[in-house]
Tab-separated table of C-alpha atoms and ligand atoms in Angstrom:
chain	number	residue	atom	x	y	z
A	234	UNK	CA	-53.582	-26.660	3.017
A	235	UNK	CA	-52.006	-25.968	-0.314
A	236	UNK	CA	-54.644	-26.698	-2.873
A	237	UNK	CA	-52.560	-25.857	-5.840
A	238	UNK	CA	-50.225	-28.784	-6.615
A	239	UNK	CA	-48.232	-26.765	-9.135
A	240	UNK	CA	-47.552	-24.135	-6.556
A	241	UNK	CA	-46.477	-26.769	-4.035
A	242	UNK	CA	-44.094	-28.197	-6.608
A	243	UNK	CA	-42.600	-24.783	-7.271
A	244	UNK	CA	-42.171	-24.117	-3.538
A	245	UNK	CA	-40.324	-27.431	-3.274
A	246	UNK	CA	-38.115	-26.644	-6.262
A	247	UNK	CA	-37.237	-23.201	-4.895
A	248	UNK	CA	-36.429	-24.623	-1.459
A	249	UNK	CA	-34.183	-27.167	-3.148
A	250	UNK	CA	-32.553	-24.344	-5.124
A	251	UNK	CA	-31.742	-22.606	-1.855
A	252	UNK	CA	-29.632	-25.566	-0.699
A	253	UNK	CA	-28.230	-26.674	-4.044
A	254	UNK	CA	-26.969	-23.213	-5.048
A	255	UNK	CA	-25.412	-22.670	-1.593
A	256	UNK	CA	-23.635	-26.017	-1.987
A	257	UNK	CA	-22.507	-25.040	-5.491
A	258	UNK	CA	-21.078	-21.831	-4.047
A	259	UNK	CA	-18.966	-23.810	-1.577
A	260	UNK	CA	-17.721	-26.041	-4.422
A	261	UNK	CA	-16.830	-22.951	-6.452
A	262	UNK	CA	-14.839	-21.430	-3.572
A	263	UNK	CA	-12.972	-24.720	-3.088
A	264	UNK	CA	-12.209	-24.797	-6.834
A	265	UNK	CA	-10.936	-21.199	-6.805
A	266	UNK	CA	-8.470	-21.708	-3.961
A	267	UNK	CA	-7.642	-25.365	-4.558
A	268	UNK	CA	-7.529	-26.262	-8.244
A	269	UNK	CA	-4.889	-25.512	-10.860
A	270	UNK	CA	-5.744	-24.317	-14.362
A	271	UNK	CA	-4.630	-25.697	-17.705
A	272	UNK	CA	-1.401	-23.854	-18.617
A	273	UNK	CA	-1.866	-21.260	-21.366
A	274	UNK	CA	0.504	-19.451	-23.722
A	275	UNK	CA	2.494	-16.571	-22.293
A	276	UNK	CA	1.791	-12.885	-22.864
A	277	UNK	CA	3.871	-10.595	-25.077
A	278	UNK	CA	5.346	-7.656	-23.244
A	279	UNK	CA	6.387	-4.424	-24.981
A	280	UNK	CA	9.844	-4.689	-26.523
A	281	UNK	CA	12.810	-2.356	-26.237
A	282	UNK	CA	16.574	-2.463	-26.616
A	283	UNK	CA	18.516	-3.088	-23.435
A	284	UNK	CA	21.050	-5.381	-21.799
A	285	UNK	CA	20.603	-7.931	-19.045
A	286	UNK	CA	22.576	-8.020	-15.819
A	287	UNK	CA	26.111	-9.480	-15.805
A	288	UNK	CA	26.677	-12.544	-13.559
A	289	UNK	CA	27.406	-12.041	-9.872
A	290	UNK	CA	29.289	-14.276	-7.440
A	291	UNK	CA	26.755	-14.005	-4.592
A	292	UNK	CA	23.066	-13.323	-5.097
A	293	UNK	CA	20.815	-12.578	-2.133
A	294	UNK	CA	17.045	-12.339	-2.551
A	295	UNK	CA	14.725	-11.171	0.241
A	296	UNK	CA	10.943	-11.145	-0.227
A	297	UNK	CA	8.870	-9.285	2.351
A	298	UNK	CA	5.454	-10.874	1.835
A	299	UNK	CA	2.543	-8.433	1.700
A	300	UNK	CA	4.525	-5.170	1.874
A	301	UNK	CA	3.100	-2.695	-0.649
A	302	UNK	CA	4.730	0.410	-2.093
A	303	UNK	CA	3.898	2.749	0.789
A	304	UNK	CA	4.934	0.201	3.423
A	305	UNK	CA	8.294	-0.401	1.734
A	306	UNK	CA	8.946	3.354	1.605
A	307	UNK	CA	8.442	3.496	5.376
A	308	UNK	CA	11.087	0.787	5.903
A	309	UNK	CA	14.488	2.539	6.319
A	310	UNK	CA	16.763	-0.459	5.614
A	311	UNK	CA	14.807	-1.331	2.453
A	312	UNK	CA	14.785	2.340	1.409
A	313	UNK	CA	18.540	2.684	1.948
A	314	UNK	CA	19.222	-0.352	-0.253
A	315	UNK	CA	17.029	1.138	-2.996
A	316	UNK	CA	18.944	4.418	-2.772
A	317	UNK	CA	22.223	2.731	-3.674
A	318	UNK	CA	20.874	0.763	-6.624
A	319	UNK	CA	17.821	0.345	-8.820
A	320	UNK	CA	14.468	1.323	-7.276
A	321	UNK	CA	11.790	-0.282	-9.470
A	322	UNK	CA	8.050	-0.767	-9.582
A	323	UNK	CA	7.268	-4.486	-9.780
A	324	UNK	CA	4.088	-5.851	-11.339
A	325	UNK	CA	3.413	-9.173	-9.616
A	326	UNK	CA	0.942	-10.307	-12.294
A	327	UNK	CA	-2.450	-11.905	-11.662
A	328	UNK	CA	-3.576	-13.238	-9.310
A	329	UNK	CA	-1.710	-11.571	-6.431
A	330	UNK	CA	-1.370	-14.742	-4.387
A	331	UNK	CA	2.014	-15.522	-2.809
A	332	UNK	CA	2.763	-19.025	-4.133
A	333	UNK	CA	1.777	-18.308	-7.763
A	334	UNK	CA	3.740	-15.027	-7.718
A	335	UNK	CA	6.821	-16.812	-6.365
A	336	UNK	CA	6.524	-19.560	-8.968
A	337	UNK	CA	6.595	-16.771	-11.584
A	338	UNK	CA	9.599	-15.196	-9.858
A	339	UNK	CA	11.604	-18.430	-9.821
A	340	UNK	CA	10.474	-19.897	-13.158
A	341	UNK	CA	10.168	-16.849	-15.436
A	342	UNK	CA	6.694	-18.014	-16.440
A	343	UNK	CA	3.511	-16.099	-15.603
A	344	UNK	CA	0.791	-17.498	-13.363
A	345	UNK	CA	-1.284	-18.291	-16.474
A	346	UNK	CA	1.651	-20.196	-17.996
A	347	UNK	CA	2.271	-22.339	-14.922
A	348	UNK	CA	-1.481	-22.832	-14.376
A	349	UNK	CA	-0.895	-22.354	-10.649
A	350	UNK	CA	-3.295	-19.510	-9.909
A	351	UNK	CA	-4.097	-19.928	-6.220
A	352	UNK	CA	-3.159	-23.362	-4.895
A	353	UNK	CA	-3.763	-22.281	-1.329
A	354	UNK	CA	-1.808	-23.811	1.533
A	355	UNK	CA	-0.235	-26.819	-0.198
A	356	UNK	CA	3.076	-27.532	-1.876
A	357	UNK	CA	3.235	-27.720	-5.680
A	358	UNK	CA	3.775	-31.313	-6.719
A	359	UNK	CA	6.243	-31.884	-8.232
A	360	UNK	CA	8.077	-28.728	-7.190
A	361	UNK	CA	9.726	-26.467	-9.735
A	362	UNK	CA	12.420	-28.625	-11.338
A	363	UNK	CA	15.372	-28.079	-13.638
A	364	UNK	CA	13.459	-25.426	-15.570
A	365	UNK	CA	13.400	-23.219	-12.474
A	366	UNK	CA	16.241	-20.961	-11.376
A	367	UNK	CA	16.978	-22.476	-7.913
A	368	UNK	CA	17.591	-26.011	-9.212
A	369	UNK	CA	20.165	-24.638	-11.690
A	370	UNK	CA	22.311	-23.198	-8.885
A	371	UNK	CA	24.189	-25.886	-6.901
A	372	UNK	CA	23.906	-25.361	-3.152
A	373	UNK	CA	21.058	-22.839	-3.409
A	374	UNK	CA	19.376	-22.107	-0.060
A	375	UNK	CA	15.846	-20.958	0.778
A	376	UNK	CA	14.758	-20.049	4.293
A	377	UNK	CA	11.191	-19.095	5.188
A	378	UNK	CA	9.791	-17.629	8.370
A	379	UNK	CA	6.623	-19.754	7.981
A	380	UNK	CA	4.297	-21.207	5.313
A	381	UNK	CA	7.031	-23.592	4.225
A	382	UNK	CA	4.913	-25.051	1.390
A	383	UNK	CA	5.867	-21.993	-0.663
A	384	UNK	CA	9.668	-22.373	-0.487
A	385	UNK	CA	9.321	-26.147	-0.824
A	386	UNK	CA	7.615	-25.597	-4.186
A	387	UNK	CA	10.596	-23.794	-5.726
A	388	UNK	CA	13.340	-26.414	-6.153
A	389	UNK	CA	16.088	-25.053	-3.878
A	390	UNK	CA	18.857	-27.496	-2.899
A	391	UNK	CA	18.500	-26.661	0.801
A	392	UNK	CA	15.051	-25.573	1.999
A	393	UNK	CA	14.199	-24.672	5.589
A	394	UNK	CA	12.139	-25.246	7.717
A	395	UNK	CA	11.058	-28.781	6.724
A	396	UNK	CA	7.717	-29.077	4.968
A	397	UNK	CA	4.949	-29.157	7.593
A	398	UNK	CA	1.656	-27.472	8.394
A	399	UNK	CA	3.124	-25.879	11.512
A	400	UNK	CA	6.615	-24.418	11.853
A	401	UNK	CA	8.866	-26.670	13.950
A	402	UNK	CA	9.346	-25.924	17.608
A	403	UNK	CA	11.895	-23.182	18.220
A	404	UNK	CA	11.859	-22.055	14.571
A	405	UNK	CA	10.395	-18.572	15.280
A	406	UNK	CA	13.316	-17.929	17.622
A	407	UNK	CA	16.072	-19.240	15.361
A	408	UNK	CA	15.093	-18.731	11.751
A	409	UNK	CA	16.603	-15.237	11.495
A	410	UNK	CA	19.925	-16.618	12.817
A	411	UNK	CA	19.873	-19.404	10.226
A	412	UNK	CA	18.928	-16.952	7.466
A	413	UNK	CA	21.699	-14.560	8.517
A	414	UNK	CA	24.269	-17.376	8.529
A	415	UNK	CA	23.123	-18.519	5.079
A	416	UNK	CA	23.288	-14.987	3.698
A	417	UNK	CA	26.809	-14.563	5.131
A	418	UNK	CA	27.912	-17.971	3.817
A	419	UNK	CA	29.449	-19.055	0.524
A	420	UNK	CA	26.263	-20.153	-1.310
A	421	UNK	CA	25.822	-18.405	-4.633
A	422	UNK	CA	22.035	-18.070	-4.260
A	423	UNK	CA	20.250	-17.488	-0.948
A	424	UNK	CA	16.555	-16.634	-0.644
A	425	UNK	CA	14.875	-15.385	2.534
A	426	UNK	CA	11.060	-15.233	2.749
A	427	UNK	CA	9.809	-12.878	5.493
A	428	UNK	CA	6.132	-13.531	6.289
A	429	UNK	CA	5.168	-11.819	9.523
A	430	UNK	CA	3.732	-8.743	7.813
A	431	UNK	CA	1.435	-10.817	5.586
A	432	UNK	CA	0.262	-12.765	8.623
A	433	UNK	CA	-0.606	-9.547	10.477
A	434	UNK	CA	-2.314	-8.247	7.334
A	435	UNK	CA	-4.621	-11.273	7.196
A	436	UNK	CA	-5.344	-11.228	10.917
A	437	UNK	CA	-5.700	-7.505	11.621
A	438	UNK	CA	-5.527	-5.619	8.340
A	439	UNK	CA	-3.138	-3.061	6.944
A	440	UNK	CA	-4.908	-0.240	8.797
A	441	UNK	CA	-4.205	-1.906	12.171
A	442	UNK	CA	-1.784	-0.585	14.785
A	443	UNK	CA	0.180	-3.839	14.477
A	444	UNK	CA	0.984	-3.212	10.805
A	445	UNK	CA	3.628	-0.447	11.153
A	446	UNK	CA	5.278	-2.132	14.143
A	447	UNK	CA	5.452	-5.423	12.235
A	448	UNK	CA	6.809	-3.614	9.168
A	449	UNK	CA	9.514	-2.177	11.441
A	450	UNK	CA	10.352	-5.701	12.672
A	451	UNK	CA	10.577	-6.964	9.102
A	452	UNK	CA	12.826	-4.027	8.253
A	453	UNK	CA	15.085	-4.789	11.206
A	454	UNK	CA	15.429	-8.385	9.946
A	455	UNK	CA	16.249	-7.024	6.490
A	456	UNK	CA	18.872	-4.679	7.968
A	457	UNK	CA	20.505	-7.605	9.777
A	458	UNK	CA	20.581	-9.719	6.618
A	459	UNK	CA	22.055	-6.910	4.515
A	460	UNK	CA	24.724	-6.191	7.140
A	461	UNK	CA	25.704	-9.884	7.221
A	462	UNK	CA	25.946	-10.317	3.446
A	463	UNK	CA	29.270	-10.550	1.596
A	464	UNK	CA	30.671	-7.242	0.369
A	465	UNK	CA	30.253	-8.307	-3.262
A	466	UNK	CA	26.659	-9.566	-2.853
A	467	UNK	CA	24.029	-8.516	-5.370
A	468	UNK	CA	20.772	-7.841	-3.530
A	469	UNK	CA	17.202	-8.224	-4.688
A	470	UNK	CA	14.648	-6.968	-2.148
A	471	UNK	CA	11.030	-7.193	-3.198
A	472	UNK	CA	7.455	-7.921	-2.226
A	473	UNK	CA	4.748	-9.992	-3.878
A	474	UNK	CA	1.580	-7.941	-3.236
A	475	UNK	CA	0.036	-5.305	-1.003
A	476	UNK	CA	-2.909	-5.727	1.398
A	477	UNK	CA	-6.319	-4.053	1.605
A	478	UNK	CA	-6.837	-1.727	4.575
A	479	UNK	CA	-8.940	-4.453	6.190
A	480	UNK	CA	-6.512	-7.200	5.134
A	481	UNK	CA	-6.580	-9.447	2.075
A	482	UNK	CA	-5.045	-9.749	-1.393
A	483	UNK	CA	-5.404	-11.835	-4.545
A	484	UNK	CA	-7.258	-9.463	-6.880
A	485	UNK	CA	-6.103	-7.793	-10.094
A	486	UNK	CA	-6.133	-4.278	-8.636
A	487	UNK	CA	-3.072	-2.218	-9.454
A	488	UNK	CA	-2.761	-0.968	-5.868
A	489	UNK	CA	-2.398	-4.580	-4.690
A	490	UNK	CA	-0.429	-5.810	-7.717
A	491	UNK	CA	2.309	-3.225	-8.202
A	492	UNK	CA	4.908	-3.343	-5.456
A	493	UNK	CA	8.573	-2.405	-5.066
A	494	UNK	CA	11.697	-4.285	-6.106
A	495	UNK	CA	15.156	-2.897	-5.411
A	496	UNK	CA	18.442	-4.211	-6.780
A	497	UNK	CA	21.822	-3.181	-5.396
A	498	UNK	CA	25.443	-4.281	-5.412
A	499	UNK	CA	28.309	-4.623	-7.865
A	500	UNK	CA	27.201	-4.405	-11.511
A	501	UNK	CA	23.910	-2.664	-10.701
A	502	UNK	CA	23.481	0.997	-11.660
A	503	UNK	CA	21.478	3.490	-9.645
A	504	UNK	CA	18.140	4.801	-10.866
A	505	UNK	CA	14.467	3.985	-10.935
A	506	UNK	CA	11.537	3.157	-13.176
A	507	UNK	CA	9.148	0.380	-13.999
A	508	UNK	CA	6.925	-1.318	-13.321
A	509	UNK	CA	8.783	-4.285	-14.727
A	510	UNK	CA	7.013	-7.648	-14.624
A	511	UNK	CA	7.814	-10.284	-12.024
A	512	UNK	CA	9.126	-12.533	-14.827
A	513	UNK	CA	11.504	-9.706	-15.850
A	514	UNK	CA	12.850	-9.834	-12.318
A	515	UNK	CA	13.183	-13.618	-12.709
A	516	UNK	CA	15.320	-12.919	-15.767
A	517	UNK	CA	17.486	-10.497	-13.751
A	518	UNK	CA	18.036	-13.154	-11.061
A	519	UNK	CA	18.684	-15.840	-13.702
A	520	UNK	CA	21.269	-13.637	-15.455
A	521	UNK	CA	22.931	-12.967	-12.085
A	522	UNK	CA	23.377	-16.672	-11.276
A	523	UNK	CA	23.979	-17.911	-14.829
A	524	UNK	CA	20.653	-19.759	-15.101
A	525	UNK	CA	18.461	-19.882	-18.197
A	526	UNK	CA	14.713	-19.381	-18.337
A	527	UNK	CA	12.365	-21.566	-20.419
A	528	UNK	CA	12.055	-20.575	-24.081
A	529	UNK	CA	8.410	-19.543	-23.606
A	530	UNK	CA	9.199	-17.067	-20.823
A	531	UNK	CA	8.009	-13.549	-21.731
A	532	UNK	CA	10.803	-12.035	-19.598
A	533	UNK	CA	13.033	-9.321	-21.041
A	534	UNK	CA	16.607	-8.269	-20.220
A	535	UNK	CA	16.540	-5.860	-17.267
A	536	UNK	CA	17.352	-2.645	-19.161
A	537	UNK	CA	14.827	-3.530	-21.892
A	538	UNK	CA	12.169	-4.119	-19.235
A	539	UNK	CA	12.939	-0.790	-17.552
A	540	UNK	CA	12.757	0.963	-20.931
A	541	UNK	CA	9.311	-0.552	-21.694
A	542	UNK	CA	7.196	-0.732	-18.517
A	543	UNK	CA	4.232	-3.130	-18.437
A	544	UNK	CA	0.627	-1.990	-18.082
A	545	UNK	CA	-2.671	-3.676	-17.149
A	546	UNK	CA	-3.275	-4.700	-20.778
A	547	UNK	CA	0.056	-6.531	-20.909
A	548	UNK	CA	-0.339	-8.301	-17.605
A	549	UNK	CA	-3.992	-9.216	-17.026
A	550	UNK	CA	-5.294	-12.328	-18.822
A	551	UNK	CA	-8.130	-11.740	-21.297
A	552	UNK	CA	-11.415	-13.632	-21.145
A	553	UNK	CA	-11.773	-16.276	-23.881
A	554	UNK	CA	-14.162	-15.010	-26.597
A	555	UNK	CA	-16.218	-18.228	-26.743
A	556	UNK	CA	-17.007	-18.002	-23.041
A	557	UNK	CA	-17.994	-14.334	-23.340
A	558	UNK	CA	-20.316	-15.076	-26.277
A	559	UNK	CA	-21.941	-18.027	-24.470
A	560	UNK	CA	-22.495	-15.870	-21.381
A	561	UNK	CA	-24.097	-13.052	-23.401
A	562	UNK	CA	-26.403	-15.467	-25.232
A	563	UNK	CA	-27.604	-16.839	-21.917
A	564	UNK	CA	-28.229	-13.357	-20.492
A	565	UNK	CA	-30.058	-12.366	-23.679
A	566	UNK	CA	-32.357	-15.419	-23.488
A	567	UNK	CA	-33.103	-14.647	-19.839
A	568	UNK	CA	-33.814	-11.006	-20.694
A	569	UNK	CA	-36.389	-12.121	-23.287
A	570	UNK	CA	-38.015	-14.494	-20.769
A	571	UNK	CA	-38.084	-11.703	-18.184
A	572	UNK	CA	-39.665	-9.244	-20.616
A	573	UNK	CA	-42.385	-11.800	-21.416
A	574	UNK	CA	-43.039	-12.663	-17.776
A	575	UNK	CA	-43.092	-9.059	-16.580
A	576	UNK	CA	-45.496	-7.768	-19.252
A	577	UNK	CA	-48.680	-6.339	-17.709
A	578	UNK	CA	-51.754	-4.759	-19.232
A	579	UNK	CA	-52.345	-1.096	-18.638
A	580	UNK	CA	-49.827	1.694	-18.142
A	581	UNK	CA	-46.112	0.962	-18.813
A	582	UNK	CA	-45.097	1.371	-15.189
A	583	UNK	CA	-46.996	-1.765	-14.214
A	584	UNK	CA	-44.657	-3.753	-16.432
A	585	UNK	CA	-41.647	-1.785	-15.152
A	586	UNK	CA	-42.629	-2.584	-11.561
A	587	UNK	CA	-42.705	-6.306	-12.339
A	588	UNK	CA	-39.017	-6.365	-13.383
A	589	UNK	CA	-36.420	-7.936	-11.016
A	590	UNK	CA	-35.354	-4.693	-9.302
A	591	UNK	CA	-34.289	-6.650	-6.244
A	592	UNK	CA	-31.121	-7.781	-8.034
A	593	UNK	CA	-29.569	-4.360	-8.749
A	594	UNK	CA	-30.690	-3.271	-5.263
A	595	UNK	CA	-28.918	-6.322	-3.760
A	596	UNK	CA	-25.752	-5.690	-5.784
A	597	UNK	CA	-25.764	-1.965	-5.012
A	598	UNK	CA	-26.354	-2.374	-1.295
A	599	UNK	CA	-23.638	-5.042	-1.098
A	600	UNK	CA	-21.104	-2.664	-2.637
A	601	UNK	CA	-22.328	0.176	-0.428
A	602	UNK	CA	-22.486	-1.721	2.878
A	603	UNK	CA	-19.759	-4.370	2.546
A	604	UNK	CA	-17.563	-3.015	-0.267
A	605	UNK	CA	-17.053	-4.304	-3.795
A	606	UNK	CA	-16.232	-8.012	-3.679
A	607	UNK	CA	-12.961	-9.173	-5.260
A	608	UNK	CA	-10.376	-11.922	-4.864
A	609	UNK	CA	-8.826	-9.667	-2.196
A	610	UNK	CA	-11.892	-9.406	0.053
A	611	UNK	CA	-12.018	-12.172	2.699
A	612	UNK	CA	-15.848	-12.166	2.724
A	613	UNK	CA	-16.090	-14.018	-0.598
A	614	UNK	CA	-14.246	-17.068	0.803
A	615	UNK	CA	-16.382	-17.520	3.949
A	616	UNK	CA	-18.397	-20.777	3.801
A	617	UNK	CA	-21.570	-19.210	5.231
A	618	UNK	CA	-21.096	-15.753	3.767
A	619	UNK	CA	-22.926	-13.835	6.501
A	620	UNK	CA	-21.064	-10.613	5.663
A	621	UNK	CA	-22.339	-10.928	2.117
A	622	UNK	CA	-25.926	-11.612	3.221
A	623	UNK	CA	-25.925	-8.553	5.484
A	624	UNK	CA	-24.709	-6.509	2.529
A	625	UNK	CA	-27.324	-7.622	0.005
A	626	UNK	CA	-30.287	-8.145	2.399
A	627	UNK	CA	-32.122	-4.958	1.233
A	628	UNK	CA	-32.439	-6.586	-2.185
A	629	UNK	CA	-34.102	-9.637	-0.614
A	630	UNK	CA	-36.655	-7.350	1.051
A	631	UNK	CA	-37.488	-5.845	-2.352
A	632	UNK	CA	-37.859	-9.369	-3.767
A	633	UNK	CA	-40.197	-10.415	-0.935
A	634	UNK	CA	-42.439	-7.381	-1.518
A	635	UNK	CA	-42.515	-7.874	-5.292
A	636	UNK	CA	-43.438	-11.548	-4.987
A	637	UNK	CA	-46.027	-10.918	-2.258
A	638	UNK	CA	-47.803	-8.361	-4.437
A	639	UNK	CA	-47.849	-10.755	-7.381
A	640	UNK	CA	-48.383	-14.029	-5.523
A	641	UNK	CA	-52.203	-14.032	-5.426
A	642	UNK	CA	-52.586	-13.627	-9.128
A	643	UNK	CA	-49.788	-14.378	-11.543
A	644	UNK	CA	-47.308	-16.125	-9.281
A	645	UNK	CA	-45.833	-18.341	-11.989
A	646	UNK	CA	-44.943	-15.404	-14.182
A	647	UNK	CA	-43.832	-13.382	-11.168
A	648	UNK	CA	-41.267	-16.030	-10.183
A	649	UNK	CA	-39.896	-16.115	-13.747
A	650	UNK	CA	-39.803	-12.297	-13.895
A	651	UNK	CA	-37.940	-12.049	-10.589
A	652	UNK	CA	-35.507	-14.954	-10.872
A	653	UNK	CA	-34.728	-15.707	-14.550
A	654	UNK	CA	-32.301	-12.857	-15.135
A	655	UNK	CA	-30.458	-13.060	-11.768
A	656	UNK	CA	-30.028	-16.837	-12.060
A	657	UNK	CA	-28.956	-16.668	-15.727
A	658	UNK	CA	-26.651	-13.732	-14.955
A	659	UNK	CA	-24.988	-15.716	-12.194
A	660	UNK	CA	-24.604	-18.707	-14.507
A	661	UNK	CA	-23.126	-16.366	-17.138
A	662	UNK	CA	-20.491	-15.219	-14.654
A	663	UNK	CA	-19.733	-18.860	-13.849
A	664	UNK	CA	-19.240	-19.418	-17.590
A	665	UNK	CA	-16.871	-16.459	-18.107
A	666	UNK	CA	-14.728	-17.537	-15.171
A	667	UNK	CA	-14.367	-20.993	-16.715
A	668	UNK	CA	-16.022	-22.652	-13.741
A	669	UNK	CA	-19.129	-24.055	-15.426
A	670	UNK	CA	-17.819	-27.644	-15.513
A	671	UNK	CA	-18.169	-27.712	-11.709
A	672	UNK	CA	-21.877	-28.298	-12.447
A	673	UNK	CA	-21.084	-31.750	-13.838
A	674	UNK	CA	-18.256	-32.675	-11.517
A	675	UNK	CA	-15.289	-31.121	-13.321
A	676	UNK	CA	-12.328	-29.595	-11.477
A	677	UNK	CA	-11.637	-26.244	-13.154
A	678	UNK	CA	-9.843	-23.277	-11.604
A	679	UNK	CA	-12.320	-20.422	-12.132
A	680	UNK	CA	-9.881	-17.573	-11.508
A	681	UNK	CA	-10.093	-14.525	-13.801
A	682	UNK	CA	-9.835	-10.789	-13.053
A	683	UNK	CA	-12.970	-9.056	-11.702
A	684	UNK	CA	-15.602	-11.763	-12.327
A	685	UNK	CA	-14.293	-14.422	-9.956
A	686	UNK	CA	-14.674	-11.965	-7.089
A	687	UNK	CA	-18.379	-11.595	-7.934
A	688	UNK	CA	-19.073	-15.310	-8.292
A	689	UNK	CA	-19.390	-16.082	-4.587
A	690	UNK	CA	-21.780	-13.174	-3.731
A	691	UNK	CA	-23.897	-13.745	-6.861
A	692	UNK	CA	-24.319	-17.432	-6.052
A	693	UNK	CA	-25.269	-16.607	-2.486
A	694	UNK	CA	-27.784	-14.027	-3.761
A	695	UNK	CA	-29.321	-16.631	-6.073
A	696	UNK	CA	-29.503	-19.142	-3.228
A	697	UNK	CA	-31.053	-16.626	-0.810
A	698	UNK	CA	-33.500	-15.421	-3.472
A	699	UNK	CA	-34.680	-19.003	-4.029
A	700	UNK	CA	-35.255	-19.346	-0.305
A	701	UNK	CA	-37.144	-16.048	-0.059
A	702	UNK	CA	-39.286	-16.934	-3.079
A	703	UNK	CA	-40.135	-20.331	-1.567
A	704	UNK	CA	-41.156	-18.728	1.726
A	705	UNK	CA	-43.278	-16.007	0.116
A	706	UNK	CA	-45.109	-18.500	-2.102
A	707	UNK	CA	-45.683	-20.825	0.826
A	708	UNK	CA	-46.949	-18.013	3.066
A	709	UNK	CA	-49.262	-16.600	0.405
A	710	UNK	CA	-50.658	-20.083	-0.320
A	711	UNK	CA	-51.353	-20.610	3.384
A	712	UNK	CA	-52.980	-17.188	3.651
A	713	UNK	CA	-55.122	-17.830	0.585
A	714	UNK	CA	-56.260	-21.164	1.997
A	715	UNK	CA	-57.003	-20.024	5.536
A	716	UNK	CA	-57.919	-16.353	5.211
A	717	UNK	CA	-61.528	-15.029	5.324
A	718	UNK	CA	-62.951	-15.638	1.908
A	719	UNK	CA	-65.507	-13.408	0.276
A	720	UNK	CA	-68.181	-14.664	-2.098
A	721	UNK	CA	-67.786	-13.477	-5.674
A	722	UNK	CA	-69.149	-10.035	-6.341
A	723	UNK	CA	-68.670	-8.729	-2.821
A	724	UNK	CA	-65.033	-7.580	-3.103
A	725	UNK	CA	-64.728	-3.848	-3.046
A	726	UNK	CA	-63.171	-3.678	-6.486
A	727	UNK	CA	-65.975	-5.703	-7.965
A	728	UNK	CA	-68.826	-3.808	-6.427
A	729	UNK	CA	-70.673	-1.396	-8.644
A	730	UNK	CA	-70.238	2.249	-7.869
A	731	UNK	CA	-73.113	3.656	-5.822
B	1049	ZN	ZN1	-1.182	-13.493	2.236
């Protein structure tokens, strides 16, 4: 039926693109959440004069996973502890993923320095060793409510529960008792990781009815721990990130990244300030237990950190210049190809109409209907990405119309005009995230602020656009071959005026 072999070849190539790009998207998602990055040099934070904390006999650290600023302010036990000590903003760094943030907290190195940027659901191997704080404190104890791979990555002498995918039987009913006993005991360093709020955040969102009740439960656990602690204990109560209203975290956004850390006990003054960086808090814990941080840690003594708060520019990693230049060159080349392919004779608007408007429409409708994608939005991680497709579908309709109008005449140029820039733009984003080596079987960790969040939707758009283009070309070829044909000279446009 298809007489034109070139067109058949193009239909086949586009259909293949549909599958190959969708597969690439799944590989990219797996690389984002699974791979580690090459460690890079640490940032330089603003400097100021100021002392560190003096050592303390008993240090107690409680991390309420997923509790943002507003949630912590609605937790009375947490609030009361802040009122009798230092009430600080805490910048968790990027990305706002629990394991990487905790590695920064217990090593004094940023996420970019450790290279552990996401590392979802599996223990770091080997765990933080002698360079970390916990391994420098004999008899240190860590107790986690769940997700034991996190505490098992930190190098504590005694870590509970044992490392396993599921928490052991009976653990939910006894872990608070074990944590309370540890906090009350003689160990110099005890860490308690409370996770129920984060779990509810992922399942039901921060805007759910379960959120405040779960925050109240977490606060009651905190109150019990504080009451059980030795009189001379120095407390650190903090979080690692906030949640979106619909649930989710990981992105660079300040609202997710800046949380609360409160310090109280002997040797700690009252007051407020910040945000200090999570590595500054590592320094405060290290000073309290007599541990030293690695020489390349950017952490500052506590009072110096409070005197010189960190900002986005200090904390967020910058994109490497070579990647940015390569991405722009690619986009520029595609823009030239698009301009050539879209050029039409006659009035300017005929050329303007041939440009790939479907792409901005797809991007705009996605943001409007599904929200701006980021590392915090669960939709970017879904293997099929139906939420994304529903968001950008209006753009696909525009693409189908544009290609249908052009298919009978200049279909080759129409396909270039519609697809060159979107495909090159998507590839450019893959380049700036550092993920391009996935194309030839590499194992990079393409996690950077902003752009990584767009990678998954852009790839899915490119895949869907290939599929739509294949279908439109196929349909128009079938119509051309089977439709009623008119002998030359009888079409209305070709007939002479009466
Ligand atoms: Zn989480």
